[in-house]
PDB file of C-alpha atoms and ligand atoms in Angstrom:
ATOM      1  CA  UNK A   1     -61.511  45.734 -24.630  1.00 77.00           C
ATOM      2  CA  UNK A   2     -60.531  45.941 -28.212  1.00 91.00           C
ATOM      3  CA  UNK A   3     -58.975  49.656 -27.088  1.00 95.00           C
ATOM      4  CA  UNK A   4     -55.980  48.931 -24.669  1.00 96.00           C
ATOM      5  CA  UNK A   5     -53.897  51.947 -23.058  1.00 96.00           C
ATOM      6  CA  UNK A   6     -50.598  50.300 -22.752  1.00 97.00           C
ATOM      7  CA  UNK A   7     -48.364  54.083 -21.570  1.00 96.00           C
ATOM      8  CA  UNK A   8     -47.949  51.266 -18.146  1.00 96.00           C
ATOM      9  CA  UNK A   9     -46.945  48.758 -19.973  1.00 96.00           C
ATOM     10  CA  UNK A  10     -44.717  50.675 -21.899  1.00 96.00           C
ATOM     11  CA  UNK A  11     -43.163  52.671 -18.961  1.00 96.00           C
ATOM     12  CA  UNK A  12     -42.140  48.450 -17.771  1.00 96.00           C
ATOM     13  CA  UNK A  13     -38.827  46.372 -18.475  1.00 97.00           C
ATOM     14  CA  UNK A  14     -38.805  44.485 -21.552  1.00 97.00           C
ATOM     15  CA  UNK A  15     -40.217  40.891 -21.412  1.00 97.00           C
ATOM     16  CA  UNK A  16     -43.266  42.238 -18.987  1.00 97.00           C
ATOM     17  CA  UNK A  17     -46.856  40.389 -20.036  1.00 98.00           C
ATOM     18  CA  UNK A  18     -50.138  41.674 -18.974  1.00 97.00           C
ATOM     19  CA  UNK A  19     -53.814  39.773 -20.067  1.00 97.00           C
ATOM     20  CA  UNK A  20     -56.169  41.031 -21.582  1.00 97.00           C
ATOM     21  CA  UNK A  21     -60.658  39.851 -21.883  1.00 96.00           C
ATOM     22  CA  UNK A  22     -62.101  40.639 -25.296  1.00 96.00           C
ATOM     23  CA  UNK A  23     -65.583  40.822 -25.576  1.00 96.00           C
ATOM     24  CA  UNK A  24     -66.693  43.116 -27.471  1.00 95.00           C
ATOM     25  CA  UNK A  25     -68.711  44.016 -30.218  1.00 95.00           C
ATOM     26  CA  UNK A  26     -66.647  45.163 -33.727  1.00 95.00           C
ATOM     27  CA  UNK A  27     -67.968  46.138 -36.364  1.00 93.00           C
ATOM     28  CA  UNK A  28     -66.785  43.346 -38.923  1.00 92.00           C
ATOM     29  CA  UNK A  29     -67.168  43.799 -43.045  1.00 85.00           C
ATOM     30  CA  UNK A  30     -70.246  46.503 -42.616  1.00 85.00           C
ATOM     31  CA  UNK A  31     -71.939  43.936 -39.248  1.00 86.00           C
ATOM     32  CA  UNK A  32     -71.623  44.213 -36.374  1.00 92.00           C
ATOM     33  CA  UNK A  33     -70.239  40.665 -34.350  1.00 95.00           C
ATOM     34  CA  UNK A  34     -69.171  39.666 -30.850  1.00 96.00           C
ATOM     35  CA  UNK A  35     -65.383  39.287 -30.587  1.00 97.00           C
ATOM     36  CA  UNK A  36     -63.975  37.559 -28.258  1.00 98.00           C
ATOM     37  CA  UNK A  37     -60.925  35.663 -26.407  1.00 98.00           C
ATOM     38  CA  UNK A  38     -57.762  36.880 -24.643  1.00 97.00           C
ATOM     39  CA  UNK A  39     -54.857  38.933 -26.256  1.00 97.00           C
ATOM     40  CA  UNK A  40     -51.834  38.961 -24.212  1.00 98.00           C
ATOM     41  CA  UNK A  41     -49.461  41.999 -24.678  1.00 98.00           C
ATOM     42  CA  UNK A  42     -45.848  41.714 -23.826  1.00 98.00           C
ATOM     43  CA  UNK A  43     -43.102  44.412 -24.087  1.00 97.00           C
ATOM     44  CA  UNK A  44     -40.386  43.893 -26.412  1.00 97.00           C
ATOM     45  CA  UNK A  45     -37.555  46.207 -26.364  1.00 94.00           C
ATOM     46  CA  UNK A  46     -39.490  48.405 -29.555  1.00 94.00           C
ATOM     47  CA  UNK A  47     -42.991  47.619 -29.162  1.00 96.00           C
ATOM     48  CA  UNK A  48     -45.627  46.095 -27.640  1.00 97.00           C
ATOM     49  CA  UNK A  49     -46.021  42.820 -28.837  1.00 98.00           C
ATOM     50  CA  UNK A  50     -50.186  41.601 -29.266  1.00 98.00           C
ATOM     51  CA  UNK A  51     -50.847  37.695 -29.496  1.00 98.00           C
ATOM     52  CA  UNK A  52     -53.939  36.050 -29.206  1.00 97.00           C
ATOM     53  CA  UNK A  53     -56.789  33.756 -30.023  1.00 98.00           C
ATOM     54  CA  UNK A  54     -59.636  35.108 -30.724  1.00 98.00           C
ATOM     55  CA  UNK A  55     -63.450  33.629 -31.771  1.00 98.00           C
ATOM     56  CA  UNK A  56     -66.333  35.423 -33.255  1.00 97.00           C
ATOM     57  CA  UNK A  57     -68.851  34.935 -36.274  1.00 95.00           C
ATOM     58  CA  UNK A  58     -69.813  36.956 -39.258  1.00 94.00           C
ATOM     59  CA  UNK A  59     -72.749  36.381 -41.714  1.00 93.00           C
ATOM     60  CA  UNK A  60     -71.911  35.309 -45.514  1.00 94.00           C
ATOM     61  CA  UNK A  61     -73.691  33.803 -48.258  1.00 95.00           C
ATOM     62  CA  UNK A  62     -73.797  30.084 -48.357  1.00 97.00           C
ATOM     63  CA  UNK A  63     -72.275  29.471 -51.712  1.00 96.00           C
ATOM     64  CA  UNK A  64     -74.435  26.599 -52.836  1.00 96.00           C
ATOM     65  CA  UNK A  65     -77.732  27.256 -51.172  1.00 96.00           C
ATOM     66  CA  UNK A  66     -77.570  31.143 -51.567  1.00 96.00           C
ATOM     67  CA  UNK A  67     -79.280  31.472 -47.425  1.00 96.00           C
ATOM     68  CA  UNK A  68     -77.558  34.049 -45.326  1.00 95.00           C
ATOM     69  CA  UNK A  69     -75.988  31.607 -42.426  1.00 95.00           C
ATOM     70  CA  UNK A  70     -73.433  32.364 -39.511  1.00 94.00           C
ATOM     71  CA  UNK A  71     -69.918  31.279 -40.472  1.00 95.00           C
ATOM     72  CA  UNK A  72     -67.703  30.897 -37.195  1.00 95.00           C
ATOM     73  CA  UNK A  73     -63.731  32.103 -37.736  1.00 96.00           C
ATOM     74  CA  UNK A  74     -61.307  31.728 -35.523  1.00 97.00           C
ATOM     75  CA  UNK A  75     -58.211  34.729 -35.666  1.00 97.00           C
ATOM     76  CA  UNK A  76     -54.773  34.058 -34.660  1.00 97.00           C
ATOM     77  CA  UNK A  77     -53.304  37.615 -34.196  1.00 97.00           C
ATOM     78  CA  UNK A  78     -50.275  37.748 -33.748  1.00 97.00           C
ATOM     79  CA  UNK A  79     -49.022  41.860 -34.151  1.00 97.00           C
ATOM     80  CA  UNK A  80     -46.579  44.105 -33.657  1.00 97.00           C
ATOM     81  CA  UNK A  81     -47.576  47.549 -32.053  1.00 97.00           C
ATOM     82  CA  UNK A  82     -44.370  50.302 -32.252  1.00 97.00           C
ATOM     83  CA  UNK A  83     -45.393  53.628 -29.912  1.00 95.00           C
ATOM     84  CA  UNK A  84     -45.230  56.583 -32.031  1.00 92.00           C
ATOM     85  CA  UNK A  85     -44.112  58.972 -29.165  1.00 91.00           C
ATOM     86  CA  UNK A  86     -42.492  58.612 -26.289  1.00 91.00           C
ATOM     87  CA  UNK A  87     -44.087  57.292 -23.705  1.00 89.00           C
ATOM     88  CA  UNK A  88     -42.606  59.972 -20.945  1.00 89.00           C
ATOM     89  CA  UNK A  89     -40.427  62.330 -22.763  1.00 90.00           C
ATOM     90  CA  UNK A  90     -44.049  62.694 -25.242  1.00 86.00           C
ATOM     91  CA  UNK A  91     -41.629  63.353 -28.098  1.00 89.00           C
ATOM     92  CA  UNK A  92     -42.333  62.325 -31.651  1.00 89.00           C
ATOM     93  CA  UNK A  93     -40.264  58.497 -32.178  1.00 90.00           C
ATOM     94  CA  UNK A  94     -39.331  57.962 -35.786  1.00 87.00           C
ATOM     95  CA  UNK A  95     -40.523  54.732 -37.468  1.00 89.00           C
ATOM     96  CA  UNK A  96     -38.772  51.749 -39.169  1.00 89.00           C
ATOM     97  CA  UNK A  97     -38.913  51.314 -42.370  1.00 88.00           C
ATOM     98  CA  UNK A  98     -40.586  48.206 -42.885  1.00 87.00           C
ATOM     99  CA  UNK A  99     -44.232  48.204 -43.673  1.00 81.00           C
ATOM    100  CA  UNK A 100     -44.716  44.669 -41.628  1.00 87.00           C
ATOM    101  CA  UNK A 101     -46.367  46.312 -37.385  1.00 95.00           C
ATOM    102  CA  UNK A 102     -48.779  48.860 -36.448  1.00 96.00           C
ATOM    103  CA  UNK A 103     -48.881  52.440 -34.376  1.00 96.00           C
ATOM    104  CA  UNK A 104     -49.621  53.058 -30.917  1.00 95.00           C
ATOM    105  CA  UNK A 105     -51.841  55.227 -31.431  1.00 87.00           C
ATOM    106  CA  UNK A 106     -52.528  59.499 -29.277  1.00 87.00           C
ATOM    107  CA  UNK A 107     -52.374  58.366 -25.330  1.00 91.00           C
ATOM    108  CA  UNK A 108     -50.640  55.465 -25.634  1.00 94.00           C
ATOM    109  CA  UNK A 109     -53.734  53.216 -27.453  1.00 96.00           C
ATOM    110  CA  UNK A 110     -53.574  50.307 -28.868  1.00 97.00           C
ATOM    111  CA  UNK A 111     -56.232  49.956 -31.167  1.00 97.00           C
ATOM    112  CA  UNK A 112     -56.854  46.166 -32.305  1.00 97.00           C
ATOM    113  CA  UNK A 113     -59.625  46.887 -34.225  1.00 95.00           C
ATOM    114  CA  UNK A 114     -57.579  47.118 -37.938  1.00 95.00           C
ATOM    115  CA  UNK A 115     -55.889  43.782 -36.813  1.00 96.00           C
ATOM    116  CA  UNK A 116     -59.596  41.987 -36.169  1.00 97.00           C
ATOM    117  CA  UNK A 117     -60.420  44.083 -39.185  1.00 95.00           C
ATOM    118  CA  UNK A 118     -57.354  42.057 -41.991  1.00 95.00           C
ATOM    119  CA  UNK A 119     -57.193  38.573 -40.349  1.00 97.00           C
ATOM    120  CA  UNK A 120     -61.639  38.402 -39.967  1.00 96.00           C
ATOM    121  CA  UNK A 121     -60.833  39.116 -43.503  1.00 94.00           C
ATOM    122  CA  UNK A 122     -58.348  36.627 -44.028  1.00 95.00           C
ATOM    123  CA  UNK A 123     -60.183  34.049 -42.442  1.00 95.00           C
ATOM    124  CA  UNK A 124     -63.010  34.185 -43.972  1.00 94.00           C
ATOM    125  CA  UNK A 125     -64.017  31.228 -47.100  1.00 94.00           C
ATOM    126  CA  UNK A 126     -63.489  32.092 -51.046  1.00 93.00           C
ATOM    127  CA  UNK A 127     -66.357  29.807 -50.935  1.00 95.00           C
ATOM    128  CA  UNK A 128     -68.270  29.958 -47.697  1.00 96.00           C
ATOM    129  CA  UNK A 129     -70.943  26.662 -47.294  1.00 96.00           C
ATOM    130  CA  UNK A 130     -73.614  26.675 -44.742  1.00 96.00           C
ATOM    131  CA  UNK A 131     -72.221  23.367 -43.378  1.00 95.00           C
ATOM    132  CA  UNK A 132     -69.605  20.875 -45.588  1.00 93.00           C
ATOM    133  CA  UNK A 133     -73.231  18.904 -46.605  1.00 95.00           C
ATOM    134  CA  UNK A 134     -75.084  21.528 -48.214  1.00 96.00           C
ATOM    135  CA  UNK A 135     -77.738  20.027 -50.510  1.00 95.00           C
ATOM    136  CA  UNK A 136     -77.510  23.344 -52.120  1.00 96.00           C
ATOM    137  CA  UNK A 137     -80.953  24.657 -55.053  1.00 95.00           C
ATOM    138  CA  UNK A 138     -82.920  21.953 -57.833  1.00 94.00           C
ATOM    139  CA  UNK A 139     -81.613  23.532 -60.419  1.00 91.00           C
ATOM    140  CA  UNK A 140     -84.749  22.974 -62.250  1.00 92.00           C
ATOM    141  CA  UNK A 141     -86.782  24.938 -59.867  1.00 93.00           C
ATOM    142  CA  UNK A 142     -84.806  26.175 -57.712  1.00 93.00           C
ATOM    143  CA  UNK A 143     -86.405  25.182 -53.843  1.00 94.00           C
ATOM    144  CA  UNK A 144     -83.319  24.749 -50.812  1.00 95.00           C
ATOM    145  CA  UNK A 145     -82.873  21.222 -51.367  1.00 95.00           C
ATOM    146  CA  UNK A 146     -82.077  21.357 -47.454  1.00 95.00           C
ATOM    147  CA  UNK A 147     -85.562  22.533 -46.723  1.00 93.00           C
ATOM    148  CA  UNK A 148     -87.602  19.975 -48.588  1.00 90.00           C
ATOM    149  CA  UNK A 149     -86.858  17.297 -51.531  1.00 90.00           C
ATOM    150  CA  UNK A 150     -89.203  18.996 -54.941  1.00 91.00           C
ATOM    151  CA  UNK A 151     -91.043  16.621 -56.712  1.00 91.00           C
ATOM    152  CA  UNK A 152     -88.926  17.510 -59.682  1.00 91.00           C
ATOM    153  CA  UNK A 153     -88.169  14.353 -61.376  1.00 85.00           C
ATOM    154  CA  UNK A 154     -84.613  13.264 -61.329  1.00 74.00           C
ATOM    155  CA  UNK A 155     -82.321  13.742 -63.595  1.00 67.00           C
ATOM    156  CA  UNK A 156     -81.762  11.130 -66.600  1.00 65.00           C
ATOM    157  CA  UNK A 157     -77.955   9.131 -66.169  1.00 62.00           C
ATOM    158  CA  UNK A 158     -75.611  11.354 -68.493  1.00 60.00           C
ATOM    159  CA  UNK A 159     -75.631   9.326 -72.145  1.00 59.00           C
ATOM    160  CA  UNK A 160     -71.910  10.938 -72.618  1.00 59.00           C
ATOM    161  CA  UNK A 161     -70.782   9.098 -69.007  1.00 55.00           C
ATOM    162  CA  UNK A 162     -72.394   5.718 -69.626  1.00 55.00           C
ATOM    163  CA  UNK A 163     -71.269   5.271 -72.974  1.00 52.00           C
ATOM    164  CA  UNK A 164     -67.745   6.605 -71.713  1.00 52.00           C
ATOM    165  CA  UNK A 165     -68.145   2.761 -69.047  1.00 51.00           C
ATOM    166  CA  UNK A 166     -68.735   0.573 -71.930  1.00 52.00           C
ATOM    167  CA  UNK A 167     -66.046   1.681 -73.654  1.00 51.00           C
ATOM    168  CA  UNK A 168     -64.036   1.515 -70.413  1.00 50.00           C
ATOM    169  CA  UNK A 169     -65.092  -1.799 -69.926  1.00 50.00           C
ATOM    170  CA  UNK A 170     -64.719  -3.492 -73.794  1.00 50.00           C
ATOM    171  CA  UNK A 171     -61.393  -1.856 -73.685  1.00 50.00           C
ATOM    172  CA  UNK A 172     -60.345  -3.882 -70.545  1.00 49.00           C
ATOM    173  CA  UNK A 173     -61.815  -6.822 -72.369  1.00 49.00           C
ATOM    174  CA  UNK A 174     -59.834  -6.449 -74.870  1.00 48.00           C
ATOM    175  CA  UNK A 175     -56.491  -5.997 -72.974  1.00 49.00           C
ATOM    176  CA  UNK A 176     -57.696  -9.204 -71.194  1.00 50.00           C
ATOM    177  CA  UNK A 177     -57.434 -11.095 -74.132  1.00 50.00           C
ATOM    178  CA  UNK A 178     -54.310  -9.455 -75.537  1.00 51.00           C
ATOM    179  CA  UNK A 179     -51.712 -10.557 -72.490  1.00 54.00           C
ATOM    180  CA  UNK A 180     -53.203 -14.340 -72.968  1.00 51.00           C
ATOM    181  CA  UNK A 181     -52.829 -14.156 -76.608  1.00 48.00           C
ATOM    182  CA  UNK A 182     -49.080 -12.886 -75.363  1.00 46.00           C
ATOM    183  CA  UNK A 183     -48.165 -15.631 -73.578  1.00 45.00           C
TER     184      UNK A 183
HETATM  185 ZN1   ZN B   1     -76.463  26.314 -47.769  1.00 81.03          ZN
HETATM  186 ZN1   ZN B   2     -87.243  20.980 -57.775  1.00 81.03          ZN
END
């Protein structure tokens, strides 16, 4: 359940913990993703503290070979949910002047959807790779080198770098001579 009725737990003593299994499809960044895991809700003096580790997968485009792949994400959620109305008298509660919490919606519904969105965004890699050793695209013909090697001739060694390695060699020989000279 992504939307949990916490009326009973708001009435329970501080420290009361309930665990919920999550196995639900959530819309993450425009695609339906299965979110699975366990969330524990704990009654605190002013809120319900939601903690859990959720697994999901989202569709991403590989930054190297540009193919779509499904990227597993782990969401380690820890968020405080404050009630907006008193669970027994149903009167509005004043909320603390701080930005770092979620609120429990009408009818005592604790909705994890927004937290899942935010954590998924944070867990999404900036430069996604379909696999660590993705071979990418051939710069000459553009074919995907993960699927098959192409027939393009190998790139000639960069003259700049070969020149540099000669320089380093000459340099080290010179320093050896120098050292001998000083003895
Ligand atoms: Zn790739
Ligand atoms: Zn090629």
